[in-house]
């Protein structure tokens, strides 16, 4: 195959990775301790949960959809897992299983609303977001779930977070690598392999590029769209479970930034390797990029309140990169 | 003939390498209805867009009366007196506003005082409506009107500019017979007032009713014009569809056993039932005007819609696909028309576009794709079809139209089929690609039955063993492509279509 790499092609393809490498070198020189293993693990841990959510939302972006409910699904999973253990006094297994099932079910409902009832994706998942944000507060009358809390009927909840469950959020392999990071890497590999290596992923990309053509080629477009939202919901609930295990209580106030951070990571991913389209590898890199930037700036004593501004700036630059430079032709890997 | 209202000479327009208008020479006289006929892709809509200021011509001149006319924007065309009513009715009206506001929209848009005087506006709107004989309550919201009334409102609004030229682009395509009649009355009234009217339509009944002159367009040129009464409708269709002696020599092989047996098939309510068999080793072309039911026929075979009644059998067993996936599983493949809308996956390379329907064949257990298997198939098909590219990893949009179409056809030839349906496979492709695709269709035809839906008769003569003529959602003619009587086919294309509707007028 003939290779004609102009400078612009190179910039489009490797520009973002080069920028990231430059950032690492810059922080390595200016911020003491940035290049230590501990710092690397800290970065991974800080992006693990948003990264997992971002991988889920990538699946919906691939079929040209969007899932605004992921943040709410994650916090619902957080509340549900706590409720299952503390109020129903059930085991960690059930806390995880029920939360994942809830995520998948929410995804299925989102998908059905979109393909069967023709509700536009943004509106359907926005509605679902509000519904879940409200629903998760009803059983506890708006309070956080923790051992010893008083239930609405006056009894005291005596269940506890099981140690097995807390391990998910707190255990470190070799006292260094948290399990949540292992989950992130596993999720990234799984989603990447599914989207890039299997026929199902291929057909989902076809749907995202031209749904009509995919349908006339015999693809069941509706089924794959619903599947994409179920993947998104399941990944979001996994993120919620890990957050719950890290916090050790069903905190109603946590998880505010999950949606925006995850969406930002997935959109930054468009620019990685000049893909110009949603992709799992790019999403993981996008999440990592934000993590590196924030960690480095924190170590350089940048104030915390500038974080959102920096994330926004990175996102805007990445989007310009994607759409202005590489165009919307989509550069499928040869 | 009086001085023409508008005169075009040598108007040319290309999009990239694709030359759509190849020197249009035409005149439209005032006080007459000039009908423009042309098959899909002949360049009619491009011509209209040049006249109404959406596109700029690359060359040639347009004279409106005594002044040169080269509008840069639609509103400039409108101010110069060229008014266009588009096919899509809702483009011409704002559904949420009432009739008054719609009729005065151009006045509103061009400024004036900020606060509106309702009473004055209504009076003005009634004048505009009355001027074209439209009787309507101007306070009604447009969203509550019938399609025909919306159409008439948009025409009335256009007429408020006292245009010199009114262009109607397939205005009756979504109107009922009674609504069509009202539209015609209005068109005739405008004609009698001396407006030049360019009327674009495929409907023979419309044309018979309205036409004072007919221009036949083909391959970006006006190939013939008809002015002498009685108008030679058949000649006009022939000029538009073309029937040059084909250079392709068709040797009709012996047909094999029947593959597809259709009996008493009714494609829509009120259409005549028809029965045909399609055999192995047979290439059938289906010809007919736009709207004759070719698309409905293809859709029924491929499971996109279900016929109203009748039976379809595939190799002796009932064929009742409920979706395209059922049809593909049964070995009935369709290469759809309008490839950019219905077939091309723009983000994919050539290889992935080819393997799209058959990813299962290229997968190992667990659904993991074998890229090597995909590439092998893609390379084989690219070689077979003669797709000109650097490699199967090229993005599909880097190819020319003809090569894109070859890839789309290759997609469905990559696996053996029982029935291969090709809906307008020669649409927007150059003559060489057309020959290549046609030859490939014939070379591979022996294992299946092939049904090709065509826009022009030439294409049918080039590719088919047997030619079916469609009209009014039914098959009205069945000819062996051997010393064929072209004028008999033309008569079927034109006359059968006109008969039922003509009775209603």
Coordinates of N, CA and C in Angstrom, one line a residue, chain A residues 75 77-83 85-86 142-147 149 160-161 165-166 170 240-254:
Chain A
X75 N -24.6 7.2 39.8 CA -24.9 7.6 41.2 C -26.1 6.7 41.6
X77 N -26.4 3.6 40.8 CA -25.7 2.3 41.2 C -25.0 2.5 42.5
X78 N -24.5 3.6 42.7 CA -23.8 3.9 44.0 C -24.9 3.8 45.2
X79 N -26.0 4.4 45.0 CA -27.0 4.4 46.0 C -27.6 3.0 46.2
X80 N -27.9 2.3 45.0 CA -28.5 1.0 45.0 C -27.6 0.0 45.7
X81 N -26.3 0.0 45.4 CA -25.4 -1.0 46.0 C -25.3 -0.8 47.5
X82 N -25.3 0.5 47.9 CA -25.3 0.8 49.4 C -26.6 0.3 50.0
X83 N -27.7 0.6 49.4 CA -29.0 0.2 49.9 C -29.1 -1.3 50.1
X85 N -26.8 -3.5 50.6 CA -26.0 -4.0 51.7 C -26.5 -3.5 53.0
X86 N -26.7 -2.2 53.1 CA -27.0 -1.6 54.4 C -28.4 -1.8 54.9
X142 N -34.1 11.2 50.6 CA -33.1 12.2 50.2 C -31.8 12.2 51.1
X143 N -31.7 11.2 52.0 CA -30.5 11.1 52.8 C -29.5 10.1 52.2
X144 N -28.2 10.2 52.6 CA -27.2 9.3 52.2 C -27.4 8.0 53.0
X145 N -26.9 6.9 52.4 CA -27.1 5.6 53.0 C -25.8 5.2 53.7
X146 N -26.0 5.0 55.1 CA -24.8 4.5 55.8 C -25.3 3.7 57.0
X147 N -24.4 2.9 57.5 CA -24.8 2.0 58.6 C -25.3 2.8 59.8
X149 N -28.2 4.4 59.9 CA -29.1 5.4 59.5 C -30.6 5.0 59.9
X160 N -24.0 -3.6 56.9 CA -22.7 -2.8 56.7 C -22.2 -3.1 55.2
X161 N -21.3 -2.3 54.8 CA -20.6 -2.5 53.5 C -19.7 -3.7 53.8
X165 N -16.8 -6.0 49.2 CA -17.2 -5.0 48.4 C -16.3 -3.8 48.5
X166 N -15.8 -3.4 49.7 CA -14.9 -2.3 49.9 C -13.6 -2.5 49.1
X170 N -10.8 -0.2 47.2 CA -9.7 0.2 48.1 C -8.5 -0.7 48.0
X240 N -20.3 3.4 39.0 CA -21.0 3.7 40.3 C -20.6 2.7 41.4
X241 N -20.5 1.5 41.1 CA -20.1 0.5 42.1 C -18.7 0.8 42.7
X242 N -17.8 1.1 41.8 CA -16.4 1.4 42.2 C -16.4 2.6 43.1
X243 N -17.2 3.6 42.7 CA -17.3 4.8 43.5 C -17.9 4.5 44.9
X244 N -18.9 3.7 44.9 CA -19.5 3.3 46.2 C -18.5 2.6 47.1
X245 N -17.7 1.7 46.5 CA -16.7 0.9 47.2 C -15.6 1.8 47.7
X246 N -15.3 2.9 46.9 CA -14.3 3.8 47.4 C -14.7 4.6 48.6
X247 N -16.0 5.1 48.5 CA -16.5 6.0 49.5 C -16.9 5.3 50.7
X248 N -17.5 4.1 50.6 CA -17.9 3.3 51.7 C -19.3 3.7 52.3
X249 N -19.9 4.6 51.5 CA -21.3 5.0 51.9 C -22.1 5.4 50.7
X250 N -23.4 5.4 50.8 CA -24.2 5.8 49.6 C -24.4 7.3 49.7
X251 N -23.4 8.0 49.2 CA -23.4 9.5 49.3 C -24.3 10.1 48.2
X252 N -25.3 10.8 48.6 CA -26.2 11.4 47.6 C -25.5 12.5 46.8
X253 N -24.5 13.1 47.4 CA -23.9 14.3 46.7 C -22.8 14.0 45.8
X254 N -22.3 12.8 45.8 CA -21.1 12.5 45.0 C -21.5 12.3 43.5

